[in-house]
CSV table of C-alpha atoms in Angstrom, one decimal:
chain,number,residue,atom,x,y,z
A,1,UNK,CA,-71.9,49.3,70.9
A,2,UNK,CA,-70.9,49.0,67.7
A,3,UNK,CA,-67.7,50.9,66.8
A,4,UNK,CA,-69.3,52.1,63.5
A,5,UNK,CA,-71.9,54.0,65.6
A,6,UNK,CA,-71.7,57.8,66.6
A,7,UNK,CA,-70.8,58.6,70.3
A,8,UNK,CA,-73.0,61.9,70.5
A,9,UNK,CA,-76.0,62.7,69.1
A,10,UNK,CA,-78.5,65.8,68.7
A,11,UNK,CA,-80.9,66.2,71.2
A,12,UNK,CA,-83.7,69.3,71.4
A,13,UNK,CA,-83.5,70.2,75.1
A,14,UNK,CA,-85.4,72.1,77.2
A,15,UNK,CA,-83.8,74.4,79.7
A,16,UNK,CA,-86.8,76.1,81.1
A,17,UNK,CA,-90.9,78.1,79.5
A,18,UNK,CA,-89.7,78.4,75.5
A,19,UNK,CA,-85.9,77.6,75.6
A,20,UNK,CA,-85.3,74.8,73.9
A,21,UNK,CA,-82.0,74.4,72.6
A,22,UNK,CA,-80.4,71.5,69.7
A,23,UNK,CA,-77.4,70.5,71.8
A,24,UNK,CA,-74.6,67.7,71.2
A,25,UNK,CA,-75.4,64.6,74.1
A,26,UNK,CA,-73.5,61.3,74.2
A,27,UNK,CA,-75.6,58.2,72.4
A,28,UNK,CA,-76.8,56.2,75.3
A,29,UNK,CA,-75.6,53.0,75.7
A,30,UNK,CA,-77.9,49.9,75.9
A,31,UNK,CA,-78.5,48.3,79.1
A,32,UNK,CA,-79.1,44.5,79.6
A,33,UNK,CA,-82.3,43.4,78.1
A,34,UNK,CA,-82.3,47.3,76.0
A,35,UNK,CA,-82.0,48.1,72.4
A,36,UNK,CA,-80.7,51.0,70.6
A,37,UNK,CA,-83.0,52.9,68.1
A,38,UNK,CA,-82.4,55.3,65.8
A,39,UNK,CA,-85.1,57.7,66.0
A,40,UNK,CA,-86.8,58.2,62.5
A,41,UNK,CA,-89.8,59.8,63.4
A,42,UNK,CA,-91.5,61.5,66.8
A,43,UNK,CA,-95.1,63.0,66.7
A,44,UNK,CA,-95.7,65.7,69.0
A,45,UNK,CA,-98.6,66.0,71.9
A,46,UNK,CA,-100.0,68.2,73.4
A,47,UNK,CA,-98.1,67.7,76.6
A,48,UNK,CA,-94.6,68.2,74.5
A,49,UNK,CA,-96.5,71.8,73.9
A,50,UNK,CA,-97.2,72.5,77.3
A,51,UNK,CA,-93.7,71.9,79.0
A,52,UNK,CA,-92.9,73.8,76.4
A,53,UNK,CA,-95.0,76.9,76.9
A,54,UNK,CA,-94.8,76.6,80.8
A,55,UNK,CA,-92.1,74.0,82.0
A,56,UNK,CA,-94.8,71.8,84.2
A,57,UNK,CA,-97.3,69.6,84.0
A,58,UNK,CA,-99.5,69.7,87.4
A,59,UNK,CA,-97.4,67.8,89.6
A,60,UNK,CA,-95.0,67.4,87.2
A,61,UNK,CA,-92.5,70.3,87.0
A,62,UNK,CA,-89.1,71.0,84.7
A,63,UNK,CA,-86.3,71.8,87.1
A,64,UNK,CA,-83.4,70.3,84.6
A,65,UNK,CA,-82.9,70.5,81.2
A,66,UNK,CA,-85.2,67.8,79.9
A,67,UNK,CA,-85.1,66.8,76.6
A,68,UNK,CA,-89.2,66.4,75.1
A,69,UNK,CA,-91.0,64.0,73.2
A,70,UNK,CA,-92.6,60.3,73.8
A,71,UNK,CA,-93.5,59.3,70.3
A,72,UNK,CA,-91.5,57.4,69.0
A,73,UNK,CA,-90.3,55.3,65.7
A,74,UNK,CA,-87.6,54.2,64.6
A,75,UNK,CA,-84.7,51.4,63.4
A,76,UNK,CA,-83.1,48.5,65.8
A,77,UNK,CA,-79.1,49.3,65.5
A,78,UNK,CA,-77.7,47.3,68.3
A,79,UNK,CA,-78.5,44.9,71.5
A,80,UNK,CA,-77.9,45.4,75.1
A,81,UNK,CA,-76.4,42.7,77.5
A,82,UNK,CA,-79.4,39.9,77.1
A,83,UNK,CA,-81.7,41.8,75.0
A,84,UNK,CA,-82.5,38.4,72.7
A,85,UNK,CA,-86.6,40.0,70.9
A,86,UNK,CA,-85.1,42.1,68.2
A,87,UNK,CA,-82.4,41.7,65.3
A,88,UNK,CA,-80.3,44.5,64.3
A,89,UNK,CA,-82.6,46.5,61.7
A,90,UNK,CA,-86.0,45.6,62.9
A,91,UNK,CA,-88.0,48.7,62.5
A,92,UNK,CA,-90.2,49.5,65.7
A,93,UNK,CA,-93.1,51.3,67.7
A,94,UNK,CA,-91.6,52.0,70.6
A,95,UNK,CA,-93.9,52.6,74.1
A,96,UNK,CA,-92.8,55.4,75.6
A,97,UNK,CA,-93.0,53.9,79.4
A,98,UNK,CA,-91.3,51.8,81.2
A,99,UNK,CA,-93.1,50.2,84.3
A,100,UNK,CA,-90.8,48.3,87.4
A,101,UNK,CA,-92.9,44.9,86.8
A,102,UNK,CA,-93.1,44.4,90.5
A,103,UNK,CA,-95.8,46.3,92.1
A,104,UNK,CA,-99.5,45.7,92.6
A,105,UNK,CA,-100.6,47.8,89.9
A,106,UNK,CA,-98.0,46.1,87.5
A,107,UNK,CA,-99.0,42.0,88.9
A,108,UNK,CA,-102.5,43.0,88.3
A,109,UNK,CA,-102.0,44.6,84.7
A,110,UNK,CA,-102.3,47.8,85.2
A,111,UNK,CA,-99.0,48.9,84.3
A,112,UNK,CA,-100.0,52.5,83.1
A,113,UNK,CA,-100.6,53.3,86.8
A,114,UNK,CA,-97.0,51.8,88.1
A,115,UNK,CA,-96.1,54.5,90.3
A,116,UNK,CA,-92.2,53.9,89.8
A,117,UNK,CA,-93.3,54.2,85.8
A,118,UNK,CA,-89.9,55.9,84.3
A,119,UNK,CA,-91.7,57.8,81.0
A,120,UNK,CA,-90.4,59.7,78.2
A,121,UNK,CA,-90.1,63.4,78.7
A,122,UNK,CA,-91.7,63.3,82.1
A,123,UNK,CA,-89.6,65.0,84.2
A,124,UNK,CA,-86.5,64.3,84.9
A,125,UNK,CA,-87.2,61.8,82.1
A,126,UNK,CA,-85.6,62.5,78.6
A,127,UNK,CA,-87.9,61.8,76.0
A,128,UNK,CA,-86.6,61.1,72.4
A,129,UNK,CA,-86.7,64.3,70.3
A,130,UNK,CA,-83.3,63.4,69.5
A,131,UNK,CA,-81.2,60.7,67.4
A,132,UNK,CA,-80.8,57.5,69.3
A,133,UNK,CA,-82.4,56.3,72.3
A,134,UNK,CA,-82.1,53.0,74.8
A,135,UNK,CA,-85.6,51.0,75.2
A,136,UNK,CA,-86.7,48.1,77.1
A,137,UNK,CA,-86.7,45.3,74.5
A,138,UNK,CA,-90.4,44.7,75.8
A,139,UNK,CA,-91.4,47.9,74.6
A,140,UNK,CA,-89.9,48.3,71.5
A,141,UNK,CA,-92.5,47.2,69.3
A,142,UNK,CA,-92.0,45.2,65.5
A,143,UNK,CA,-94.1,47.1,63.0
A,144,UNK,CA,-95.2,45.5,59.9
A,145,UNK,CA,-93.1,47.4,56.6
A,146,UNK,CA,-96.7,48.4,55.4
A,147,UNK,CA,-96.6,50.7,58.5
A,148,UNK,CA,-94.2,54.0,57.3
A,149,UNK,CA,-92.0,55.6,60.0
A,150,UNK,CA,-94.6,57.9,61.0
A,151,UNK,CA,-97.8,55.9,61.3
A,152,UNK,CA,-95.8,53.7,63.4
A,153,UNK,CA,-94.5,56.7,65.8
A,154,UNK,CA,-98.7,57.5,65.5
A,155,UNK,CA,-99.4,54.3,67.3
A,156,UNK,CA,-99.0,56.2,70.3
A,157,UNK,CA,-101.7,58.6,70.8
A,158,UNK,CA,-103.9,55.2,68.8
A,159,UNK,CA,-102.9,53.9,71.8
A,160,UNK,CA,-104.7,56.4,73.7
A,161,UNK,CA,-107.6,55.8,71.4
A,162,UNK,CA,-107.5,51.8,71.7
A,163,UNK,CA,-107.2,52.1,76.2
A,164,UNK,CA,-110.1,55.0,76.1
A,165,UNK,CA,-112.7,52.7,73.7
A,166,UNK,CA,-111.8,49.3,76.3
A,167,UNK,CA,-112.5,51.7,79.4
A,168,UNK,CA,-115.9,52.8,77.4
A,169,UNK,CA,-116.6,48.7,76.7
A,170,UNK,CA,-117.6,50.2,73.1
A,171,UNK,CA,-119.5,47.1,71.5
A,172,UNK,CA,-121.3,46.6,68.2
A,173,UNK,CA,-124.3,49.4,67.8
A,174,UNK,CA,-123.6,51.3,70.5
A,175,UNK,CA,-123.7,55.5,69.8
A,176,UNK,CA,-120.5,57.2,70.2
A,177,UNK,CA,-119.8,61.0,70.7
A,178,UNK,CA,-116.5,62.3,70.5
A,179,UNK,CA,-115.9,65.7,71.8
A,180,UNK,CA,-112.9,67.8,70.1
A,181,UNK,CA,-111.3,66.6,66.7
A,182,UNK,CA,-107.5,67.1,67.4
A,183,UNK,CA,-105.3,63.9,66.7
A,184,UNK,CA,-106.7,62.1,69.8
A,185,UNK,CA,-110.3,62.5,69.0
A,186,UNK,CA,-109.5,61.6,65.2
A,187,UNK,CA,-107.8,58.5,66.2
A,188,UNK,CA,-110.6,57.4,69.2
A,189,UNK,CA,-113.6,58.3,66.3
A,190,UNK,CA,-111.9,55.5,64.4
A,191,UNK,CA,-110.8,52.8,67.2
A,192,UNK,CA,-114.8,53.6,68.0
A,193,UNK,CA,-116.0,52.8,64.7
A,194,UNK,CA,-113.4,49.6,64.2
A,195,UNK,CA,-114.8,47.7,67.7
A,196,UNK,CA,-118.3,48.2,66.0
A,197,UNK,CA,-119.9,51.1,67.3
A,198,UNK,CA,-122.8,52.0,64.8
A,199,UNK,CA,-122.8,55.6,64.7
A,200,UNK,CA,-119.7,58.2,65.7
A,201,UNK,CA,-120.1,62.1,66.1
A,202,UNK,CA,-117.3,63.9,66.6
A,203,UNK,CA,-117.7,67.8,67.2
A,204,UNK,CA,-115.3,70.7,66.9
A,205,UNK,CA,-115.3,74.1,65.9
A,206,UNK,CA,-112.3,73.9,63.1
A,207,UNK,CA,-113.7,73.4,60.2
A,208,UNK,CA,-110.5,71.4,58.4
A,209,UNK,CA,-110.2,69.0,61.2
A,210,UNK,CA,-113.7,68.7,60.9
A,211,UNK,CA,-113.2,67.9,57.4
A,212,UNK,CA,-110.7,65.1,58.6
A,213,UNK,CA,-113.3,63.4,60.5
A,214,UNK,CA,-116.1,63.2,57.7
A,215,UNK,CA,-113.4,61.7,55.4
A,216,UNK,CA,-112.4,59.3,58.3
A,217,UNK,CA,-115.9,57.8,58.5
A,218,UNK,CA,-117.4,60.2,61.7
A,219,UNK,CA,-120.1,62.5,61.6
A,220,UNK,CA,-119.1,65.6,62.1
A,221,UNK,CA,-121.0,68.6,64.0
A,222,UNK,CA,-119.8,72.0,64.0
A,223,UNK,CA,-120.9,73.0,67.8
A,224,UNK,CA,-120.5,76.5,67.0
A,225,UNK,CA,-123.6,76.1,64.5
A,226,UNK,CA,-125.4,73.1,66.1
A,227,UNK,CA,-125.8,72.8,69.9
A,228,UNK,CA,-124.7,69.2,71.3
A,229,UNK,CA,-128.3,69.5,72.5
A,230,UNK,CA,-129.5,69.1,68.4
A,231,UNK,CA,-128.3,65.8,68.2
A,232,UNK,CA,-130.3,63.3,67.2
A,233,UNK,CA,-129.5,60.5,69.4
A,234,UNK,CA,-128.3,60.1,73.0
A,235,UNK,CA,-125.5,58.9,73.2
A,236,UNK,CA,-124.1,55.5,75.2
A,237,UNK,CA,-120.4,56.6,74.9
A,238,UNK,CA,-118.8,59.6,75.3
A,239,UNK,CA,-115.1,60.0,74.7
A,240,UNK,CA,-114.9,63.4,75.9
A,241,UNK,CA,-110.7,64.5,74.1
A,242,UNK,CA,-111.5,68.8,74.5
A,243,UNK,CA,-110.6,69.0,78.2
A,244,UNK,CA,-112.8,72.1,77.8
A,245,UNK,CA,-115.3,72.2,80.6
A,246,UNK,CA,-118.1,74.0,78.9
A,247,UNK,CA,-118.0,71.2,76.7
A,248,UNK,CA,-117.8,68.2,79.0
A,249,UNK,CA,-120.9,69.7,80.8
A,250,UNK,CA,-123.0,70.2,77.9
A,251,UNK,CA,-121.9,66.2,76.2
A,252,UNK,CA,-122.3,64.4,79.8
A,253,UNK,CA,-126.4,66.0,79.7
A,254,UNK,CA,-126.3,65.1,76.3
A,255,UNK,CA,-126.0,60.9,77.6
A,256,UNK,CA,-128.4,58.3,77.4
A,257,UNK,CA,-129.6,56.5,80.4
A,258,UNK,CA,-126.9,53.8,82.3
A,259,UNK,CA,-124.3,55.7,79.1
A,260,UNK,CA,-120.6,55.0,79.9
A,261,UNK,CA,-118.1,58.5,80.1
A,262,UNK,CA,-114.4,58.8,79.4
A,263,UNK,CA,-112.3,61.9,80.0
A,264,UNK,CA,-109.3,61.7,78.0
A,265,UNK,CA,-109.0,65.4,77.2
A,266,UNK,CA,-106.7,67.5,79.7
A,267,UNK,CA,-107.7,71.1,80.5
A,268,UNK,CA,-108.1,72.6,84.1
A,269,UNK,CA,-107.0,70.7,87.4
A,270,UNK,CA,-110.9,70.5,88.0
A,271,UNK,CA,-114.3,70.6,85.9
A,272,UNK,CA,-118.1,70.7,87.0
A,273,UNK,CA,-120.3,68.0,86.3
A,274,UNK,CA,-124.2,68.0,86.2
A,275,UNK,CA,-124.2,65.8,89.4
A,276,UNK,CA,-128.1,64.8,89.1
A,277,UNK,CA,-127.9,63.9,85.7
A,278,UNK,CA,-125.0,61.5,86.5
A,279,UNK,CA,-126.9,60.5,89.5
A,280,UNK,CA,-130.1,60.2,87.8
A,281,UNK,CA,-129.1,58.4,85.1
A,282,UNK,CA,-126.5,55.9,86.7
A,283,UNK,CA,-123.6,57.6,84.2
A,284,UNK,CA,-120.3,56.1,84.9
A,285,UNK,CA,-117.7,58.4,84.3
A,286,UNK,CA,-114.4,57.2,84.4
A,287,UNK,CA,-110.5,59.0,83.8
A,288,UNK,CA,-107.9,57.5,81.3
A,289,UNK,CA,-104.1,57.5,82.3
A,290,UNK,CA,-101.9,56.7,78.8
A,291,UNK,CA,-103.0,52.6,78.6
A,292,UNK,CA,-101.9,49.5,79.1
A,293,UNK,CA,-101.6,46.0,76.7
A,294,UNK,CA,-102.6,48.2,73.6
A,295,UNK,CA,-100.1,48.2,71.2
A,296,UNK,CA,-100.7,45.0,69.3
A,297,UNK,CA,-104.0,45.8,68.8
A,298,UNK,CA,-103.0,49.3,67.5
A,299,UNK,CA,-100.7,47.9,65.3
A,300,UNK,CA,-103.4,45.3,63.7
A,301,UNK,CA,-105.8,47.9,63.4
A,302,UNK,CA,-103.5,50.5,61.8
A,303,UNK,CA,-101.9,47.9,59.3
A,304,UNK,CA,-105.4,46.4,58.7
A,305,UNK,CA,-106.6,49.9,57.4
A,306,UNK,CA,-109.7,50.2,59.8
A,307,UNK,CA,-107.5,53.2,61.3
A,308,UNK,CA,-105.8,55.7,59.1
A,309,UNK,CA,-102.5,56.9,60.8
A,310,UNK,CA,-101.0,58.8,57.8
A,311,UNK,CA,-103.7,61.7,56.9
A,312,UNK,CA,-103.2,63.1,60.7
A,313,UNK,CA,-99.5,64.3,59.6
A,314,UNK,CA,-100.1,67.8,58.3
A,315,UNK,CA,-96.6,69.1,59.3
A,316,UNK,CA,-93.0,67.8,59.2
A,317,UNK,CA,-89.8,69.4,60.9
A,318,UNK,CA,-86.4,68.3,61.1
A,319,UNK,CA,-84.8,67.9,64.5
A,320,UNK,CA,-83.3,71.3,64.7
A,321,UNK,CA,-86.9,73.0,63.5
A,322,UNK,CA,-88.7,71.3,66.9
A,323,UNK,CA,-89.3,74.7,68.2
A,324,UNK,CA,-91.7,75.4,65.4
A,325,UNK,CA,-93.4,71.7,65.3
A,326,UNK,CA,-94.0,72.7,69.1
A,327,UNK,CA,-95.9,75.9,68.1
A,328,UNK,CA,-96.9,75.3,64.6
A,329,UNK,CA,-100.6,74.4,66.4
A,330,UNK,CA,-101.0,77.9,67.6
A,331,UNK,CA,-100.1,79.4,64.3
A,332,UNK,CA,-101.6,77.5,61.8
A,333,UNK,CA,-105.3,76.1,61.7
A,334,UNK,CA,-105.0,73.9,59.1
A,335,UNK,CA,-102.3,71.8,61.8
A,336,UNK,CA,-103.1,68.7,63.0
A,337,UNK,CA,-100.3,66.3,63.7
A,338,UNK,CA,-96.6,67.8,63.7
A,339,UNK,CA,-93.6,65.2,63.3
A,340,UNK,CA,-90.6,65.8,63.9
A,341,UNK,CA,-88.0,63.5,62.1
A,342,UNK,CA,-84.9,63.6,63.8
A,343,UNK,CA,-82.6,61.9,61.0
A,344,UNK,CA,-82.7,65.1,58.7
């Protein structure tokens, strides 16, 4: 590495259920075909809030220090053995997985579910809530200069929007319900309404995010006033993002007939469905598992406009406030999207 570069960093680690702690760690060093970024901008997720709060995942348990977050933006500041994609100051999206390129799932492009995936701040994966970290040149992403640091760390959960609209084939006309309006229902409402669908409802009980989503070109229903039942449509897509399963029952009888279902939202390890309408209506209900290919197409559509990025930022932290970007959510209702900007 370059000799003008620091040798240790600060990184906001997790030692166990609500201690996280700023500590010093060494600046990686690239590997072959790696880059070195400067981190200047991570959003936080809802998963970053539930290692947090409880130190697992399902399957997925904390039992090192771990440091959190997965996305990330940030600033090309030196090459790896090999690494030939990127110049020295390239700003970049990065993806926060890394798949071995070998295995059936990868061959047949479905990298997301590459079981040796190595993924930020999945344990004992650190994630990048800290100054500089190494990334696969192939997943370091150019972003256009019209993108700002944190719309281009926001490509990530747009990512989740752009993978959950393919698995829902949403086409030109088709009706579009969106359950919950937290950043990954915001960002799927638009992705819906950008591949052509010609009507998206997006329901919440929040009344700023549900703000957010009328400005954003949805209409949005208060469920706490009007019943999913008092819509006027059926709908062909559901892009359920609550995890709540009171919810998910009520929008999956709420379907038209041969409609298409994707869960994106995670709550409970398991959620009833209303088997005969399913059955009776040929639903297909399918999961989501982060996404695959998506990032140029999340880029276009956030530098083309047709997806705002930048009004989903409500809160900004520097690296030694993560803590409170983690449980700002809980505290404030007017929160939507915390980023934490690890420069400052």
């Amino acid at each position: 590495m370059s000799p003008l570069l620091p040798t240790t960093m600060r990184a906001a680690v997790l030692h166990g259920p609500e201690q996280l702690v700023v500590e010093e760690r060494p600046v990686p060093a690239p590997g072959p075909r790696q880059v070195l970024v400067r981190v200047d901008a991570v959003g936080t997720c809802g998963s970053d809030v539930h290692y947090y709060r409880h130190g697992r995942i399902g399957d997925f348990v904390l039992d090192a220090p771990m440091i959190l977050g997965h996305e990330p933006s940030g600033t090309v500041v030196a090459l790896g053995p090999g690494a030939t994609r990127h110049e020295v100051g390239g700003r970049v999206s990065v993806e926060p997985g890394t798949p071995c390129g070998t295995c059936t799932e990868c061959r047949l492009g479905r990298y997301n579910l590459c079981p040796r995936m190595v993924f930020y701040a999945t344990p004992p994966v650190d994630g990048v809530f800290c100054e500089y970290a190494a990334v696969h040149e192939e997943f370091a992403h150019p972003v256009p200069d019209t993108l700002g640091d944190e719309a281009a760390a926001l490509l990530e959960p747009l990512s989740v929007g752009v993978w959950s609209c393919r698995k829902a084939r949403v086409a030109p006309g088709d009706r579009v319900l969106v359950t919950g309006a937290g950043p990954i229902g915001l960002v799927a409402a638009q992705t819906a309404l950008a591949f052509g669908a010609s009507e998206v409802v997006i329901t919440d009980i929040v009344p700023q995010r549900l703000a957010l989503a009328r400005e954003l070109g949805a209409t949005a229903v208060d469920v706490s006033r009007t019943p999913l039942a008092g819509l006027s449509y059926d709908p062909d897509v559901l892009l359920e993002c609550s995890g709540v399963p009171a919810v998910i029952g009520d929008a999956v009888r709420s379907m038209a007939r041969a409609g298409r279902v994707v869960l994106i939202g995670m709550g409970g390890d398991e959620v009833p469905l209303p088997l005969a309408k399913v059955q009776n209506y040929e639903l297909e209900v399918t999961g989501t598992f982060r996404y695959a290919n998506t990032w140029p197409t999340a880029i276009a559509l956030a530098a083309s406009g047709q997806v705002a990025l930048d009004p989903l930022v409500t809160h900004r932290f520097g690296l030694a406030e993560t803590e409170r970007a983690l449980t700002v959510g809980a505290e404030d209702p007017t929160a939507i999207k915390s980023v934490v900007l690890p420069q400052r």
